[in-house]
């Protein structure tokens, strides 16, 4: 699986021999690869007007293009804000609740993200084909897809250390602009242009997997909640800045502590483990039917509803499993 | 009929080819080929509707919808055969006489005494005793001993001490269907009670002294309060409309010291339509999130569930927190009243959250008080306007509570689903007819078997591993909050999408934890035994250092979820662009999936009775064998099979 940003084809259909060669080298003779573009076909076409575009079939004959539009940017942030508002509004009666849930479209985004990641995984696991994923910049929906696909495909990414490694590779080092994306979250009135909850969407998708496959992830919901918190505000340095370059310039490694170091301490670690975990070597294929995708109550109702009884149940599960 | 295809809703590629059989009691589809002979069995009683669809190039489609929400799509090659099957099914699924029902031919191979014992498992007299009755305030009355006062009530009713036979009879004449106020639940801590009845025949201005005295008697039976609540579970408009027909509701001016309250639960027709709409959503092919949420919203189903729950909460609060007695009624007092009383009882008393207690609850508020099972669930062919998912809604309320309070119930989701299944299956006699009177006339207890005994025998399958009897929450009143966001109602896909295995988590946490619990217990017992042995050995052979304690590893093969093989599942269709993978043939990679489901599900067969006679490992099915093994897709309970000779009568 490869990732990149969009090719700069532009309105004049520019070509780049090196880019074509690079992609050609990935495939064996006669093999087919898939390009998963996280924009709609129309959006991808329109991108040419501003210098971007897609890989033309003639120049990349061995690659088949699939368009899987995923929400990003401003509208994703709006969706998030609307959902949080709906959850906080306890005056809403039952009827309006489902309408509001539907109109904020957050669950549709979860469904789309999971479907796309599964598609990428399916290409690799079932079709045994290579996959190239890109959107516009290669820093948002691209990473969402590649990271999620790995959780689906690779059992080692489902272990605590493996998951940390995945985050390091696919989100932090790959250059997801955390500083810009995770600035004010949902309640702030300031609607920053660059803010978008891609990372949260990723965590939500991982939660959906843990819900559908309760024995397959070594870590629990608590880890996901902790990661969410730290992405926005943290005592640790891993989510600072927007890319490796900035982190180097700011001397992040020298001046801050690592979240992983803290999490991995034996005393702390225990809190983030899933007592039901049982390692398996398979690919986990989630259902993306609407009935299977649930609202992540542990996150969205965290401060609204007492989790006393659910915590009790969780405690009981831990006790039994031990 | 041969060469019939069984389609899968989620993946049109996964069609199975096989043979369709029709017997006197079941529809059976047996899949061809592969050593794992997968079978799908459906009881005729379970079939709600059969639809013949337009013939296409591939054959004639037949859609069978079941009352337990299973939907079976068959494609029969010849139109003629399809028509024959269709006509036969129409006749088979519309029995005219009770004797045609499965329960009269079902034979679980128990002797007469065992059958009797089975019926004695749930004893309502014992239950009222447990509540503390009879006592100074409440007594048993035999005024209805020959069903002379009310033919839909039981022979034994519990009434306030000060309610004489004269008062009861007088009150019954003033109540719709003669269903006078009688006791449903008594709280011995504070003497508050829940009573139930039907609507008064008050019209615009009619009064009845005895009925007013009856309510006074209820109030007097609770010295701790000087008034009672009268809860009418109907919407105000409906209740008012009833006045024009000479019925209606209690006027606070006429009845001393009552506080009247409308709750607003819709009637059976609204509920029937609501379920219909929700099932239509479930049948959508590849719905978007929006389609689903909108569909669910439009059906109004969860709103109705919440209304029933809120009513139960109101009553439970009145009894537990205010110590005030409540009289509940709707129109006839056998639908919404039953729902609301049983929800309230469940909230109030932890006994009803145990397995036995729950059976008692259903027996008390649904069976004995004359809920019209036949009319509502279509045992016999009848008026379609009487059909309504009343008890289904109650069961869903219980499930919603279980989701919010995972440690408070002794039983698990499977228990509820199997009860629902058997209410429609007519395999047991508990839920036949419309009243106790009819059941006794038909001699149900001498000619059929009790579901409760069957469930009780298999209770290990129905336990909730998180339940702890000493738990603080299980000893008191459950208090779900009423505001919607605090108590979010979920779509019960375990019930409404029960047969779509692709939707559910493949590994049951419940089953795993139960297995763990069992194993832990076994090991602990083992440890105890070994400890004793060791102590004995040490006593007799003081100087012998070679005492070997046989610490055999008895870890049972949990067989669930821990091996990779059991988890392997297949991807569904993730892309709208269906032409993505032309290289894939339909069966590719799916064979192992089916075989694995077979092994997996068999290990936790919901009907252990059957496991004895079938070869589970290979799944080879011998149709002549008494107890067919579980079909690949459906645990036996779900497909309604049971050891049964009557099957071959056809």
Tab-separated table of C-alpha atoms in Angstrom, chain A residues 181-308:
chain	number	residue	atom	x	y	z
A	181	UNK	CA	-6.466	20.261	12.650
A	182	UNK	CA	-6.825	19.777	16.358
A	183	UNK	CA	-7.021	23.319	17.579
A	184	UNK	CA	-10.285	24.247	19.226
A	185	UNK	CA	-12.514	21.190	18.917
A	186	UNK	CA	-16.294	21.402	18.834
A	187	UNK	CA	-17.402	23.936	21.362
A	188	UNK	CA	-15.363	26.929	20.388
A	189	UNK	CA	-17.068	29.699	18.455
A	190	UNK	CA	-13.957	30.358	16.425
A	191	UNK	CA	-14.391	28.399	13.223
A	192	UNK	CA	-10.811	28.023	12.111
A	193	UNK	CA	-10.328	27.377	8.450
A	194	UNK	CA	-7.855	24.570	8.794
A	195	UNK	CA	-9.538	22.736	11.614
A	196	UNK	CA	-10.966	19.297	10.902
A	197	UNK	CA	-11.471	16.208	13.088
A	198	UNK	CA	-9.857	13.609	10.832
A	199	UNK	CA	-7.953	12.069	13.686
A	200	UNK	CA	-11.123	11.767	15.733
A	201	UNK	CA	-12.854	10.149	12.776
A	202	UNK	CA	-10.027	7.642	12.671
A	203	UNK	CA	-10.379	6.919	16.382
A	204	UNK	CA	-14.141	6.543	15.958
A	205	UNK	CA	-13.578	3.998	13.174
A	206	UNK	CA	-11.154	2.093	15.373
A	207	UNK	CA	-13.771	2.122	18.109
A	208	UNK	CA	-16.318	0.669	15.646
A	209	UNK	CA	-13.844	-2.144	14.985
A	210	UNK	CA	-13.406	-2.793	18.687
A	211	UNK	CA	-17.159	-2.918	19.055
A	212	UNK	CA	-17.602	-5.404	16.219
A	213	UNK	CA	-14.575	-7.462	17.173
A	214	UNK	CA	-14.406	-7.287	20.950
A	215	UNK	CA	-11.584	-9.809	21.209
A	216	UNK	CA	-9.326	-8.503	18.491
A	217	UNK	CA	-7.779	-5.313	19.806
A	218	UNK	CA	-5.265	-5.414	22.598
A	219	UNK	CA	-6.221	-1.942	23.779
A	220	UNK	CA	-9.468	-0.647	25.165
A	221	UNK	CA	-11.725	2.328	24.542
A	222	UNK	CA	-9.859	4.164	27.241
A	223	UNK	CA	-6.779	4.403	25.061
A	224	UNK	CA	-8.799	5.900	22.234
A	225	UNK	CA	-10.289	8.499	24.562
A	226	UNK	CA	-6.848	9.366	25.905
A	227	UNK	CA	-5.496	9.797	22.400
A	228	UNK	CA	-8.421	12.046	21.528
A	229	UNK	CA	-7.755	14.210	24.566
A	230	UNK	CA	-4.054	14.459	23.893
A	231	UNK	CA	-4.469	15.375	20.251
A	232	UNK	CA	-6.143	18.596	21.331
A	233	UNK	CA	-4.271	19.380	24.512
A	234	UNK	CA	-1.420	17.456	25.948
A	235	UNK	CA	1.335	17.452	28.500
A	236	UNK	CA	3.341	15.503	25.974
A	237	UNK	CA	4.965	16.474	22.733
A	238	UNK	CA	3.971	13.843	20.210
A	239	UNK	CA	1.043	15.678	18.686
A	240	UNK	CA	2.774	19.059	18.516
A	241	UNK	CA	3.383	20.925	15.279
A	242	UNK	CA	2.320	19.868	11.808
A	243	UNK	CA	5.143	17.718	10.525
A	244	UNK	CA	8.582	16.324	11.269
A	245	UNK	CA	10.331	19.393	9.942
A	246	UNK	CA	8.533	21.707	12.341
A	247	UNK	CA	9.125	19.309	15.190
A	248	UNK	CA	12.837	19.344	14.434
A	249	UNK	CA	12.928	23.095	14.312
A	250	UNK	CA	11.068	23.333	17.603
A	251	UNK	CA	13.317	20.726	19.124
A	252	UNK	CA	10.299	18.801	20.313
A	253	UNK	CA	12.193	15.608	21.052
A	254	UNK	CA	14.659	17.419	23.244
A	255	UNK	CA	12.227	19.573	25.129
A	256	UNK	CA	9.185	17.384	25.716
A	257	UNK	CA	8.239	13.969	26.997
A	258	UNK	CA	6.717	11.223	24.930
A	259	UNK	CA	3.150	10.100	25.543
A	260	UNK	CA	4.149	6.558	24.620
A	261	UNK	CA	6.793	6.401	27.302
A	262	UNK	CA	4.205	7.276	29.888
A	263	UNK	CA	1.500	4.955	28.534
A	264	UNK	CA	3.819	2.028	28.352
A	265	UNK	CA	4.779	2.037	31.984
A	266	UNK	CA	3.503	-1.195	33.523
A	267	UNK	CA	1.312	0.624	36.027
A	268	UNK	CA	-0.319	2.805	33.393
A	269	UNK	CA	-0.408	0.231	30.646
A	270	UNK	CA	-2.799	-1.986	32.524
A	271	UNK	CA	-5.508	0.663	32.325
A	272	UNK	CA	-5.441	0.684	28.548
A	273	UNK	CA	-5.518	-3.022	27.909
A	274	UNK	CA	-8.563	-4.921	26.713
A	275	UNK	CA	-9.197	-7.835	29.101
A	276	UNK	CA	-10.920	-9.778	26.343
A	277	UNK	CA	-7.993	-9.579	23.945
A	278	UNK	CA	-7.033	-12.785	22.260
A	279	UNK	CA	-4.473	-12.478	19.467
A	280	UNK	CA	-5.588	-13.781	16.118
A	281	UNK	CA	-3.897	-13.861	12.761
A	282	UNK	CA	-6.769	-12.917	10.526
A	283	UNK	CA	-8.070	-9.960	8.646
A	284	UNK	CA	-11.111	-8.504	10.387
A	285	UNK	CA	-13.816	-7.381	7.985
A	286	UNK	CA	-16.294	-5.053	9.653
A	287	UNK	CA	-19.920	-4.727	8.612
A	288	UNK	CA	-20.677	-1.268	7.315
A	289	UNK	CA	-24.430	-1.672	7.349
A	290	UNK	CA	-26.112	1.210	9.199
A	291	UNK	CA	-27.263	-1.116	11.966
A	292	UNK	CA	-23.675	-2.061	12.656
A	293	UNK	CA	-22.352	1.466	12.943
A	294	UNK	CA	-23.093	2.918	16.310
A	295	UNK	CA	-22.689	6.279	17.888
A	296	UNK	CA	-19.553	6.260	20.051
A	297	UNK	CA	-21.355	6.983	23.274
A	298	UNK	CA	-18.222	6.670	25.356
A	299	UNK	CA	-16.931	9.783	23.639
A	300	UNK	CA	-19.982	11.803	22.698
A	301	UNK	CA	-21.904	11.209	25.919
A	302	UNK	CA	-18.874	11.192	28.100
A	303	UNK	CA	-19.803	14.240	30.111
A	304	UNK	CA	-23.542	14.083	29.612
A	305	UNK	CA	-24.537	10.768	30.946
A	306	UNK	CA	-23.357	8.877	33.959
A	307	UNK	CA	-21.324	5.899	32.882
A	308	UNK	CA	-21.606	4.304	36.281
